[in-house]
Amino acid sequence: MSFGSGGSGVSGRGVGVFDAVVLAGGGARRLGGVDKPGLRVGGRALIDRVLAACGQARTTVVVAAPREVAREVVWAREEPAGGGPLAALAAGIAAAGGAEGAPAVVVVSADLPFLDEAAVRALLARFAEGGADAVLARDAEGRDQPLVGAYRRAPLVRALAEIRAEEGELTGLPLRRLTSRLTLDHLAEEGGAPVSFDCDTWGDLAAARARIREHGHVLNEWILAAKEELGIDLDVDIRVLLDLARDAAHGVERPAAPLTTFLVGYAAGRAGGGPEAVAEAARKAAALAERWAAEVPPEPGAGTG
């Protein structure tokens, strides 16, 4: 899922170094207090989906009690725990280096099933090209989402310090107390790409799970879940492997398809791994399948002359 291009001005050029702060310590009251970041969509925990989207961050801080996650992160906690999003954000920024970290900070919640790397790159590209203090996702109803945004560190740190000086503490304060002090830009979501969709209710969770299983998404989601489960961080050309499996199934015998795909992966691993190794192993197997299919046996009873 990603953003629409209308009015965004995103060019796709490099977005530079950034840190990420993931807020994952909410009470999930509308879900009966369950462990919301641990709920699974498409076979993956919500928090792991969000961490994957922020995978290029120099430092990723998760504001919550420590738990097992798929990526290496820094853990932080607001004091007192459960002090609200503004207090949690301040704790995350402090753990990410305070005023001394990367100039851009991506701030997201941990319950965004459709956030992906493309969406994070789009926010950062818009941020790099403009002069606003923050670039926020804007949902289909025209509302800016402060927990799906890229923030300029210096104004963010300064605004948090000003609020703390005025109020004495940040506990219980809403995020609008922060965003009202910043100059804001936004990226509008595509109608069919709800980047800021969050799972606040059981109905939201059911809708997210149903969308993940739609035909246009299910294969990519399965591959991502399988790679995460197996501890594999490898980009592969899914189309090449599917073509190979189809050729093996049609030209040899149907059980040859999954077995051939497995053998390609094994050969690529023996060759050192990486996209090039996978592509080369798939090329060799595809050539074999083509040669095999070309070896049409003679008709029964046909003689040689």
Short mmCIF file of C-alpha atoms in Angstrom, two decimals:
data_model
loop_
_atom_site.label_atom_id
_atom_site.label_comp_id
_atom_site.label_asym_id
_atom_site.label_seq_id
_atom_site.Cartn_x
_atom_site.Cartn_y
_atom_site.Cartn_z
CA MET A 1 0.00 0.00 0.00
CA SER A 2 1.20 3.50 -0.70
CA PHE A 3 0.14 7.07 -1.45
CA GLY A 4 -1.49 8.56 -4.51
CA SER A 5 0.48 10.86 -6.77
CA GLY A 6 -2.08 13.61 -7.07
CA GLY A 7 -0.59 16.77 -5.56
CA SER A 8 2.14 14.91 -3.71
CA GLY A 9 5.13 16.15 -5.63
CA VAL A 10 7.13 13.04 -4.75
CA SER A 11 10.03 12.56 -7.12
CA GLY A 12 11.43 9.32 -5.69
CA ARG A 13 14.96 10.64 -5.18
CA GLY A 14 17.04 9.62 -2.17
CA VAL A 15 15.53 10.44 1.21
CA GLY A 16 18.63 10.27 3.39
CA VAL A 17 19.17 8.97 6.90
CA PHE A 18 16.24 8.76 9.27
CA ASP A 19 15.27 7.35 12.64
CA ALA A 20 11.93 5.73 13.46
CA VAL A 21 9.79 5.86 16.59
CA VAL A 22 7.02 3.27 16.89
CA LEU A 23 4.37 3.82 19.57
CA ALA A 24 3.18 0.43 20.76
CA GLY A 25 2.14 0.86 24.37
CA GLY A 26 -1.52 1.84 24.14
CA GLY A 27 -4.19 0.21 26.30
CA ALA A 28 -6.30 -1.20 23.41
CA ARG A 29 -9.46 -0.45 25.38
CA ARG A 30 -11.76 -0.93 22.36
CA LEU A 31 -10.24 -4.39 21.93
CA GLY A 32 -10.77 -5.35 25.54
CA GLY A 33 -7.16 -4.69 26.54
CA VAL A 34 -5.62 -7.43 24.39
CA ASP A 35 -2.03 -7.27 23.18
CA LYS A 36 -2.87 -5.28 20.05
CA PRO A 37 0.66 -5.09 18.55
CA GLY A 38 0.83 -8.89 18.74
CA LEU A 39 -2.38 -9.48 16.79
CA ARG A 40 -1.69 -11.09 13.44
CA VAL A 41 -2.73 -9.97 9.98
CA GLY A 42 -1.56 -12.05 7.04
CA GLY A 43 0.36 -14.35 9.39
CA ARG A 44 2.49 -11.53 10.82
CA ALA A 45 2.17 -9.56 14.05
CA LEU A 46 1.05 -5.97 13.51
CA ILE A 47 4.20 -4.65 15.18
CA ASP A 48 6.42 -6.76 12.90
CA ARG A 49 4.61 -5.43 9.85
CA VAL A 50 5.29 -1.86 10.98
CA LEU A 51 8.92 -2.60 11.83
CA ALA A 52 9.43 -4.07 8.36
CA ALA A 53 8.05 -0.86 6.83
CA CYS A 54 10.65 1.10 8.83
CA GLY A 55 13.40 -1.37 8.00
CA GLN A 56 15.74 1.25 6.48
CA ALA A 57 15.81 3.42 9.62
CA ARG A 58 19.21 4.02 11.19
CA THR A 59 17.71 3.56 14.67
CA THR A 60 14.24 2.22 15.43
CA VAL A 61 12.82 2.86 18.88
CA VAL A 62 9.70 1.03 20.07
CA VAL A 63 7.94 2.69 22.99
CA ALA A 64 6.45 -0.25 24.87
CA ALA A 65 7.40 -3.04 27.23
CA PRO A 66 10.08 -5.21 25.55
CA ARG A 67 8.81 -8.21 23.61
CA GLU A 68 10.05 -10.60 20.94
CA VAL A 69 10.04 -8.94 17.52
CA ALA A 70 11.43 -9.81 14.11
CA ARG A 71 13.98 -6.95 13.95
CA GLU A 72 16.54 -5.38 16.25
CA VAL A 73 15.14 -2.31 17.99
CA VAL A 74 15.75 -0.01 20.95
CA TRP A 75 13.12 -0.19 23.68
CA ALA A 76 11.84 2.83 25.60
CA ARG A 77 8.97 3.56 27.98
CA GLU A 78 7.20 6.75 28.97
CA GLU A 79 6.96 7.57 32.65
CA PRO A 80 4.48 6.70 33.95
CA ALA A 81 3.62 3.87 31.58
CA GLY A 82 0.37 4.55 29.77
CA GLY A 83 0.93 8.30 29.85
CA GLY A 84 -0.48 8.84 26.38
CA PRO A 85 0.92 9.38 22.89
CA LEU A 86 2.66 12.69 23.49
CA ALA A 87 4.56 11.35 26.50
CA ALA A 88 5.38 8.17 24.57
CA LEU A 89 6.67 10.16 21.60
CA ALA A 90 8.93 12.23 23.87
CA ALA A 91 10.35 9.03 25.40
CA GLY A 92 10.95 7.60 21.93
CA ILE A 93 12.73 10.72 20.69
CA ALA A 94 14.96 10.74 23.77
CA ALA A 95 15.90 7.09 23.20
CA ALA A 96 16.60 7.83 19.53
CA GLY A 97 19.25 10.41 20.40
CA GLY A 98 17.24 13.41 21.50
CA ALA A 99 18.35 16.48 19.56
CA GLU A 100 21.42 14.71 18.15
CA GLY A 101 19.92 12.01 15.93
CA ALA A 102 19.05 11.90 12.24
CA PRO A 103 17.39 15.04 10.85
CA ALA A 104 14.23 13.12 9.93
CA VAL A 105 12.15 11.00 12.31
CA VAL A 106 9.38 8.71 11.08
CA VAL A 107 6.69 8.43 13.75
CA VAL A 108 4.11 5.63 13.45
CA SER A 109 1.83 3.57 15.63
CA ALA A 110 2.23 -0.20 15.89
CA ASP A 111 -1.21 -1.16 14.56
CA LEU A 112 -0.93 -0.19 10.87
CA PRO A 113 -1.43 -3.37 8.80
CA PHE A 114 -1.04 -1.63 5.44
CA LEU A 115 2.00 0.53 6.11
CA ASP A 116 4.91 -0.53 3.89
CA GLU A 117 8.38 0.63 2.87
CA ALA A 118 6.99 2.41 -0.19
CA ALA A 119 4.74 4.55 2.02
CA VAL A 120 7.62 5.42 4.34
CA ARG A 121 9.80 6.35 1.36
CA ALA A 122 7.03 8.57 -0.02
CA LEU A 123 6.70 10.45 3.27
CA LEU A 124 10.46 10.94 3.46
CA ALA A 125 10.74 12.03 -0.18
CA ARG A 126 8.08 14.68 0.35
CA PHE A 127 9.83 15.72 3.56
CA ALA A 128 13.18 16.05 1.75
CA GLU A 129 11.72 18.19 -1.02
CA GLY A 130 9.72 20.60 1.15
CA GLY A 131 10.31 22.92 4.06
CA ALA A 132 7.54 21.88 6.43
CA ASP A 133 8.27 20.69 9.96
CA ALA A 134 6.32 17.48 9.32
CA VAL A 135 4.67 15.53 6.49
CA LEU A 136 1.62 13.58 7.63
CA ALA A 137 -0.55 11.00 5.89
CA ARG A 138 -4.00 12.39 5.07
CA ASP A 139 -6.80 9.84 5.07
CA ALA A 140 -9.76 9.59 2.72
CA GLU A 141 -11.85 11.81 5.01
CA GLY A 142 -9.26 14.59 4.77
CA ARG A 143 -7.84 14.15 8.26
CA ASP A 144 -4.10 14.38 8.87
CA GLN A 145 -2.69 11.44 10.82
CA PRO A 146 0.11 12.46 13.23
CA LEU A 147 1.06 8.83 13.87
CA VAL A 148 1.85 8.25 10.19
CA GLY A 149 4.36 10.96 9.50
CA ALA A 150 7.90 12.18 8.93
CA TYR A 151 9.05 14.93 11.28
CA ARG A 152 11.96 17.34 11.22
CA ARG A 153 13.89 16.58 14.38
CA ALA A 154 14.86 20.07 15.53
CA PRO A 155 11.35 21.60 15.50
CA LEU A 156 9.94 18.40 16.99
CA VAL A 157 12.38 18.40 19.92
CA ARG A 158 11.87 22.12 20.45
CA ALA A 159 8.06 21.85 20.50
CA LEU A 160 8.15 18.96 22.98
CA ALA A 161 10.43 20.96 25.28
CA GLU A 162 8.15 24.00 25.08
CA ILE A 163 5.06 21.98 25.98
CA ARG A 164 6.85 20.31 28.87
CA ALA A 165 8.01 23.71 30.16
CA GLU A 166 4.47 25.10 29.98
CA GLU A 167 2.62 22.09 31.41
CA GLY A 168 5.22 20.56 33.69
CA GLU A 169 4.64 17.12 32.18
CA LEU A 170 3.36 15.51 28.98
CA THR A 171 1.19 12.81 30.53
CA GLY A 172 -2.33 12.77 29.18
CA LEU A 173 -1.78 15.46 26.57
CA PRO A 174 -3.03 14.91 22.99
CA LEU A 175 -0.81 14.96 19.92
CA ARG A 176 -2.56 18.06 18.60
CA ARG A 177 -0.74 20.07 21.26
CA LEU A 178 2.40 19.17 19.29
CA THR A 179 1.17 19.44 15.71
CA SER A 180 -0.42 22.85 16.36
CA ARG A 181 3.12 24.21 16.88
CA LEU A 182 4.53 22.78 13.65
CA THR A 183 4.19 23.71 9.99
CA LEU A 184 2.52 20.75 8.31
CA ASP A 185 2.46 19.23 4.85
CA HIS A 186 0.57 16.08 3.90
CA LEU A 187 0.37 13.19 1.48
CA ALA A 188 -3.10 12.04 0.51
CA GLU A 189 -3.79 8.31 0.48
CA GLU A 190 -5.12 6.56 -2.57
CA GLY A 191 -8.68 5.39 -2.19
CA GLY A 192 -7.60 1.77 -2.33
CA ALA A 193 -4.41 2.13 -0.28
CA PRO A 194 -5.31 3.00 3.34
CA VAL A 195 -1.80 3.51 4.72
CA SER A 196 -3.13 5.03 7.95
CA PHE A 197 -5.80 2.38 8.54
CA ASP A 198 -5.35 1.16 12.12
CA CYS A 199 -6.83 -1.76 14.03
CA ASP A 200 -8.74 -0.16 16.89
CA THR A 201 -11.66 -2.62 16.92
CA TRP A 202 -12.30 -6.28 16.15
CA GLY A 203 -14.14 -5.12 13.04
CA ASP A 204 -11.02 -3.26 11.89
CA LEU A 205 -8.94 -6.37 12.43
CA ALA A 206 -11.38 -8.53 10.46
CA ALA A 207 -11.42 -5.99 7.61
CA ALA A 208 -7.61 -5.92 7.48
CA ARG A 209 -7.38 -9.71 7.42
CA ALA A 210 -9.96 -9.90 4.63
CA ARG A 211 -8.14 -7.29 2.55
CA ILE A 212 -4.79 -9.06 2.93
CA ARG A 213 -6.39 -12.20 1.50
CA GLU A 214 -7.65 -10.47 -1.63
CA HIS A 215 -6.27 -11.92 -4.86
CA GLY A 216 -4.08 -8.92 -5.60
CA HIS A 217 -2.27 -9.07 -2.26
CA VAL A 218 -2.31 -12.61 -0.94
CA LEU A 219 0.77 -13.97 -2.72
CA ASN A 220 3.07 -11.12 -1.73
CA GLU A 221 1.74 -11.28 1.84
CA TRP A 222 2.37 -15.02 1.99
CA ILE A 223 5.95 -14.61 0.74
CA LEU A 224 6.65 -11.84 3.27
CA ALA A 225 5.21 -13.94 6.11
CA ALA A 226 7.19 -17.00 5.03
CA LYS A 227 10.47 -15.07 4.80
CA GLU A 228 9.89 -13.58 8.24
CA GLU A 229 9.03 -16.97 9.74
CA LEU A 230 12.09 -18.60 8.18
CA GLY A 231 14.43 -15.74 9.04
CA ILE A 232 15.17 -15.02 5.37
CA ASP A 233 15.89 -11.45 4.27
CA LEU A 234 16.15 -11.92 0.52
CA ASP A 235 14.50 -10.17 -2.40
CA VAL A 236 13.49 -12.60 -5.11
CA ASP A 237 11.65 -12.20 -8.40
CA ILE A 238 8.36 -13.94 -7.60
CA ARG A 239 7.29 -13.88 -11.24
CA VAL A 240 10.40 -15.78 -12.33
CA LEU A 241 9.82 -18.49 -9.74
CA LEU A 242 6.13 -18.78 -10.63
CA ASP A 243 6.95 -19.08 -14.30
CA LEU A 244 9.50 -21.75 -13.45
CA ALA A 245 6.99 -23.69 -11.33
CA ARG A 246 4.38 -23.47 -14.11
CA ASP A 247 6.83 -24.72 -16.73
CA ALA A 248 7.91 -27.60 -14.52
CA ALA A 249 4.28 -28.54 -13.77
CA HIS A 250 3.21 -28.48 -17.41
CA GLY A 251 6.33 -29.84 -19.06
CA VAL A 252 7.35 -32.51 -16.56
CA GLU A 253 4.73 -33.45 -13.96
CA ARG A 254 2.73 -31.34 -11.50
CA PRO A 255 4.62 -32.43 -8.34
CA ALA A 256 7.80 -31.20 -10.04
CA ALA A 257 6.73 -27.57 -9.49
CA PRO A 258 7.20 -27.21 -5.71
CA LEU A 259 10.15 -29.59 -5.72
CA THR A 260 11.91 -27.60 -8.44
CA THR A 261 11.31 -24.33 -6.62
CA PHE A 262 12.78 -25.85 -3.47
CA LEU A 263 15.82 -27.08 -5.38
CA VAL A 264 16.34 -23.62 -6.89
CA GLY A 265 16.37 -22.10 -3.42
CA TYR A 266 18.76 -24.75 -2.15
CA ALA A 267 21.12 -24.26 -5.10
CA ALA A 268 21.05 -20.49 -4.61
CA GLY A 269 21.97 -20.96 -0.97
CA ARG A 270 24.87 -23.23 -1.88
CA ALA A 271 26.04 -20.55 -4.33
CA GLY A 272 26.20 -17.92 -1.61
CA GLY A 273 22.65 -16.61 -1.71
CA GLY A 274 21.45 -13.26 -2.92
CA PRO A 275 19.15 -12.21 -5.78
CA GLU A 276 21.81 -12.98 -8.42
CA ALA A 277 22.23 -16.54 -7.16
CA VAL A 278 18.47 -17.11 -7.15
CA ALA A 279 18.14 -15.68 -10.66
CA GLU A 280 20.96 -17.86 -12.00
CA ALA A 281 19.58 -21.03 -10.40
CA ALA A 282 16.12 -20.22 -11.75
CA ARG A 283 17.56 -19.59 -15.23
CA LYS A 284 19.27 -22.98 -15.26
CA ALA A 285 16.15 -24.77 -14.04
CA ALA A 286 13.97 -22.96 -16.60
CA ALA A 287 16.35 -23.99 -19.39
CA LEU A 288 16.17 -27.58 -18.17
CA ALA A 289 12.37 -27.45 -18.12
CA GLU A 290 12.36 -26.11 -21.67
CA ARG A 291 14.69 -28.84 -22.89
CA TRP A 292 12.65 -31.49 -21.08
CA ALA A 293 9.40 -30.29 -22.63
CA ALA A 294 11.02 -30.33 -26.07
CA GLU A 295 11.86 -34.02 -25.75
CA VAL A 296 8.49 -35.21 -26.99
CA PRO A 297 8.45 -39.02 -26.92
CA PRO A 298 7.53 -40.80 -30.16
CA GLU A 299 4.00 -42.02 -30.67
CA PRO A 300 3.46 -45.59 -29.44
CA GLY A 301 4.27 -48.09 -32.19
CA ALA A 302 6.12 -45.55 -34.36
CA GLY A 303 9.15 -47.12 -36.07
CA THR A 304 12.46 -45.64 -37.14
CA GLY A 305 12.11 -46.45 -40.83
#
